[in-house]
Amino acid sequence: MKFQYYIPSKVLFGSGQLDRLSKQKLPGKKALVVISSGTSVKKYGYLDRLLAQLDKAEVSHVLFDKILPNPLECHVMEGAALAKAEGCDFIIGLGGGSVIDSAKAIAVMCTNEGRFWDYIVGGTGGGKNAEHTPLPIVAITTTAGTGTEADPWAVVTNGETGEKIGFGYDDTFPVLSIVDPDLMASVPAELTAYQGFDALFHSTEGYLNCRTNPINDLYALKAIELIGKSLAKAVEDGNDKEAREDVALANTLSGMSESIGGCISEHAMEHPLSGKNPKLEHGAGLIMLCEAYYTYWAERGVADKRLIDMAKALGNPHADKPMDFVEELHKLKVACHVDQLKMSDYGIKKEDLEEYTKMAYETMGGLFRGDPAEMPFADCLSIYEKSFS
């Protein structure tokens, strides 16, 4: 048994934690504050609360507000140029996974030459090593989906090619993360579901990963349990504080699972879908794939015990066969009102599924190496076809 455990981020978890920011040892005196191009963090007062905390800490700030739901490399470069021009010495991401991922990528490009895609491994990426340490990153998450506040990963799309690829290494862990469930109460029901399933699959994929380890297993199963217990409640009532706390904790645990376990081919298969179709939410794409994907592993018979473990964690204490997990997944989809999602509603065409399969292997092919067994190209294409509607 060999594994590395390294999660250096300081995490402040719980209601009201945003208001403790000014009391923390912040990593600089001028921050680039990265937010989305939307209005929610302004509308609900989260940005004003953050800026008030920075003023209290005597930290100056510059705002960058162009990040899209599927973040683009061009905005990473634009944000880095602004941070450099303004002399910022650290980056704050206030928002969901796309914002915090972008903050990490911006931090890298503030100290390294060229374009961000030069450092991407996979697809048309240059595969270069970043020579210089990124600026420090502070992550303040307003959603419960990606777990990016507790992992080093940043997923960015190349707007020229539609490639959506993950990037990260030890230096892109946030130095400080705030997980305040109060900031998630305003997330609409539909997005709460999409984000919650994303967190779920970070953990289920990590638990099936052939390179998993006992510490990852603990994080992953607990995250699955919390989502099974509370995601549908959070979808039904966004002001259910206990449910929001459970899903927020599951999200952070899933990020830790990603840090020491890692995703497998399900994520590799989704990235081309939302990379080529930017209106598709990442979590929605995963939901579309999930039943055919986990049925495939149940029928392969290569991870039976682990699928049963996950079925028990998700809500069936009497589970005794691999397909019980798929049944629990379906029940959760119904309970969260996301069982009717269709690829065709997002403009995805059945005749393009072979191209998506090629992209899955070309852009994020490394994730397939974590699968419980080898997945041939024809099997991957078959999962796409069975998921299509």
Coordinates of N, CA and C in Angstrom, one line a residue, residues 27-33 58-63 78-92 106-107 109-111 135-136:
P27 N -2.7 36.3 2.8 CA -1.4 36.1 2.2 C -0.9 37.3 1.4
G28 N -1.4 38.4 1.6 CA -1.0 39.6 0.8 C -1.7 40.8 1.3
K29 N -1.4 41.9 0.6 CA -2.0 43.2 0.9 C -2.9 43.8 -0.2
K30 N -2.9 43.1 -1.4 CA -3.8 43.6 -2.4 C -4.3 42.4 -3.2
A31 N -5.6 42.2 -3.3 CA -6.2 41.0 -3.8 C -6.9 41.3 -5.1
L32 N -6.8 40.4 -6.1 CA -7.7 40.4 -7.2 C -8.9 39.5 -6.8
V33 N -10.1 40.1 -6.7 CA -11.3 39.4 -6.4 C -12.0 38.9 -7.6
E58 N -7.5 45.8 6.1 CA -6.6 46.7 5.5 C -5.9 46.1 4.2
V59 N -6.7 45.3 3.5 CA -6.3 44.7 2.2 C -7.0 45.4 1.1
S60 N -6.3 46.0 0.2 CA -6.9 46.6 -1.0 C -7.3 45.6 -2.0
H61 N -8.2 46.0 -3.0 CA -8.7 44.9 -3.9 C -9.1 45.5 -5.2
V62 N -9.0 44.6 -6.2 CA -9.5 44.9 -7.6 C -10.4 43.9 -8.0
L63 N -11.5 44.2 -8.7 CA -12.5 43.3 -9.1 C -12.4 42.8 -10.5
E78 N -7.0 37.3 -19.3 CA -7.4 38.6 -19.0 C -7.3 39.0 -17.5
G79 N -7.8 38.0 -16.7 CA -7.7 38.3 -15.2 C -6.3 38.4 -14.8
A80 N -5.4 37.5 -15.3 CA -4.0 37.6 -14.9 C -3.3 38.9 -15.3
A81 N -3.7 39.3 -16.5 CA -3.1 40.6 -17.0 C -3.6 41.8 -16.1
L82 N -4.8 41.7 -15.6 CA -5.3 42.8 -14.7 C -4.6 42.7 -13.4
A83 N -4.5 41.5 -12.8 CA -3.8 41.3 -11.6 C -2.3 41.8 -11.6
K84 N -1.7 41.5 -12.7 CA -0.3 42.0 -12.8 C -0.2 43.5 -13.0
A85 N -1.1 44.1 -13.8 CA -1.1 45.5 -14.0 C -1.4 46.3 -12.7
E86 N -2.2 45.7 -11.9 CA -2.6 46.4 -10.6 C -1.7 46.0 -9.4
G87 N -0.8 45.1 -9.7 CA 0.2 44.8 -8.6 C -0.5 43.9 -7.5
C88 N -1.4 43.1 -7.8 CA -2.0 42.2 -6.8 C -1.1 41.1 -6.4
D89 N -1.1 40.8 -5.1 CA -0.2 39.8 -4.6 C -0.9 38.5 -4.1
F90 N -2.2 38.5 -4.2 CA -2.9 37.2 -4.1 C -4.3 37.3 -4.8
I91 N -4.9 36.1 -4.9 CA -6.1 36.0 -5.7 C -7.2 35.4 -4.7
I92 N -8.4 36.0 -4.8 CA -9.6 35.5 -4.1 C -10.6 35.1 -5.1
I106 N -5.7 31.8 -12.9 CA -5.2 33.2 -12.9 C -3.9 33.3 -12.1
A107 N -4.0 32.7 -10.9 CA -2.8 32.7 -10.0 C -1.6 32.2 -10.6
M109 N -1.0 32.1 -13.9 CA -0.5 32.9 -15.0 C 0.0 34.3 -14.6
C110 N -0.2 34.6 -13.3 CA 0.3 35.9 -12.8 C 1.8 35.8 -12.7
T111 N 2.4 34.6 -12.6 CA 3.8 34.4 -12.3 C 4.5 33.6 -13.4
L135 N 0.6 32.8 -7.4 CA 0.2 33.7 -6.3 C -0.7 32.9 -5.4
P136 N -0.7 33.2 -4.1 CA -1.6 32.5 -3.2 C -3.1 32.7 -3.5

